[in-house]
């Protein structure tokens, strides 16, 4: 927090001063801006058991909070989404929302996971 002294008040017959302090709540210097994507996540396709990373870069002032969702359910608040050892049921559209006091930006990318079908019979 940043504190600014905005006014001194003197009261007769009192030997102290009151300070009125204005608190700025974690504002970053510069012009306010709604969230926007610098880079967006991209479509991914892989074989079952593989790993995938969805990445993005988001701008805005104040710095936006991000929320990754799968089928409408929140899964993480990190800027990078990492899925390790994927399965076909991980295939979905992954949506990211970036929010701050001035707006919301959204983007999405799909993940397609193909089953790792080995030989039907082994001898």
XYZ file of C-alpha atoms in Angstrom:
123
model
C 0.000 0.000 0.000
C 1.039 3.568 -0.611
C 0.094 6.181 1.977
C -0.225 9.868 1.159
C -0.678 12.527 3.825
C -3.458 14.684 2.459
C -4.287 17.025 5.321
C -3.136 18.202 8.762
C -5.791 19.155 11.298
C -5.028 21.201 14.396
C -7.517 21.335 17.253
C -7.201 24.216 19.755
C -6.144 23.218 23.288
C -4.824 19.861 22.101
C -1.123 19.207 21.980
C -1.187 16.849 18.982
C -2.144 16.784 15.345
C -4.440 14.421 13.544
C -3.301 13.076 10.227
C -5.796 12.170 7.565
C -4.224 9.520 5.395
C -5.374 8.397 1.996
C -4.444 4.813 1.116
C -4.049 3.790 -2.517
C -4.808 0.100 -2.831
C -1.910 -1.509 -4.718
C -2.176 0.601 -7.833
C 0.606 0.333 -10.358
C 1.779 3.680 -11.724
C 0.584 4.337 -15.241
C -2.645 4.410 -17.142
C -5.388 1.929 -16.236
C -5.997 -0.785 -18.828
C -8.408 -3.679 -19.172
C -6.799 -7.118 -19.593
C -5.546 -8.101 -23.046
C -3.639 -11.072 -24.460
C -0.103 -10.553 -25.702
C 0.114 -14.250 -26.626
C -2.766 -16.731 -26.545
C -2.765 -20.482 -25.864
C -2.655 -22.665 -28.985
C -4.423 -25.869 -30.024
C -2.587 -29.029 -28.918
C -2.780 -32.605 -30.188
C -0.867 -35.501 -28.676
C -0.796 -39.209 -27.910
C -2.100 -40.558 -24.586
C 0.555 -40.428 -21.868
C 2.209 -37.290 -23.203
C 2.500 -33.939 -21.446
C 1.179 -30.615 -22.652
C 1.726 -26.969 -21.712
C -0.750 -24.193 -22.457
C 0.886 -20.784 -22.104
C -0.209 -17.199 -22.494
C 0.957 -13.690 -21.726
C -1.525 -11.169 -20.421
C -1.259 -7.402 -20.046
C -3.374 -4.898 -18.159
C -3.144 -2.397 -15.320
C -3.540 -3.380 -12.573
C -2.053 -6.806 -13.311
C -4.907 -9.188 -14.164
C -5.718 -12.343 -12.235
C -6.081 -15.406 -14.466
C -8.368 -18.416 -14.184
C -8.053 -21.562 -16.324
C -11.264 -23.572 -16.728
C -12.222 -26.934 -18.211
C -15.932 -27.492 -18.918
C -16.691 -24.393 -16.838
C -14.867 -25.621 -13.733
C -11.823 -23.697 -12.438
C -8.606 -25.732 -12.472
C -5.756 -23.268 -11.775
C -4.883 -19.585 -11.381
C -1.405 -19.799 -12.908
C -0.456 -18.201 -16.222
C 0.808 -21.591 -17.466
C -1.339 -24.730 -17.488
C 0.662 -27.986 -17.372
C -0.952 -31.393 -17.852
C 1.309 -34.353 -17.185
C 0.522 -37.862 -18.459
C -2.627 -37.062 -20.399
C -5.492 -39.427 -21.139
C -8.223 -39.241 -23.805
C -10.660 -37.852 -21.210
C -8.323 -34.841 -20.818
C -9.292 -33.817 -24.341
C -11.414 -30.667 -24.065
C -11.510 -26.953 -24.675
C -9.476 -25.132 -22.014
C -10.545 -21.541 -21.404
C -8.558 -18.785 -19.728
C -10.076 -15.635 -18.255
C -8.016 -12.613 -17.264
C -9.754 -10.118 -14.952
C -8.921 -6.816 -13.334
C -10.905 -3.777 -12.158
C -11.309 -2.583 -15.761
C -12.540 -5.664 -17.583
C -12.251 -9.294 -18.627
C -10.439 -10.922 -21.548
C -10.945 -14.558 -22.542
C -9.220 -17.008 -24.822
C -9.354 -20.753 -25.314
C -7.541 -23.655 -26.929
C -8.518 -27.245 -27.478
C -6.605 -30.357 -26.513
C -7.008 -33.562 -28.482
C -5.572 -36.718 -26.918
C -5.438 -39.863 -29.049
C -5.515 -43.226 -27.322
C -2.241 -45.143 -27.231
C -3.506 -48.383 -28.720
C -0.874 -51.061 -28.560
C -1.145 -54.446 -30.258
C -4.377 -56.232 -29.553
C -2.582 -59.539 -28.933
C 0.913 -60.216 -27.790
C 2.641 -63.516 -28.161
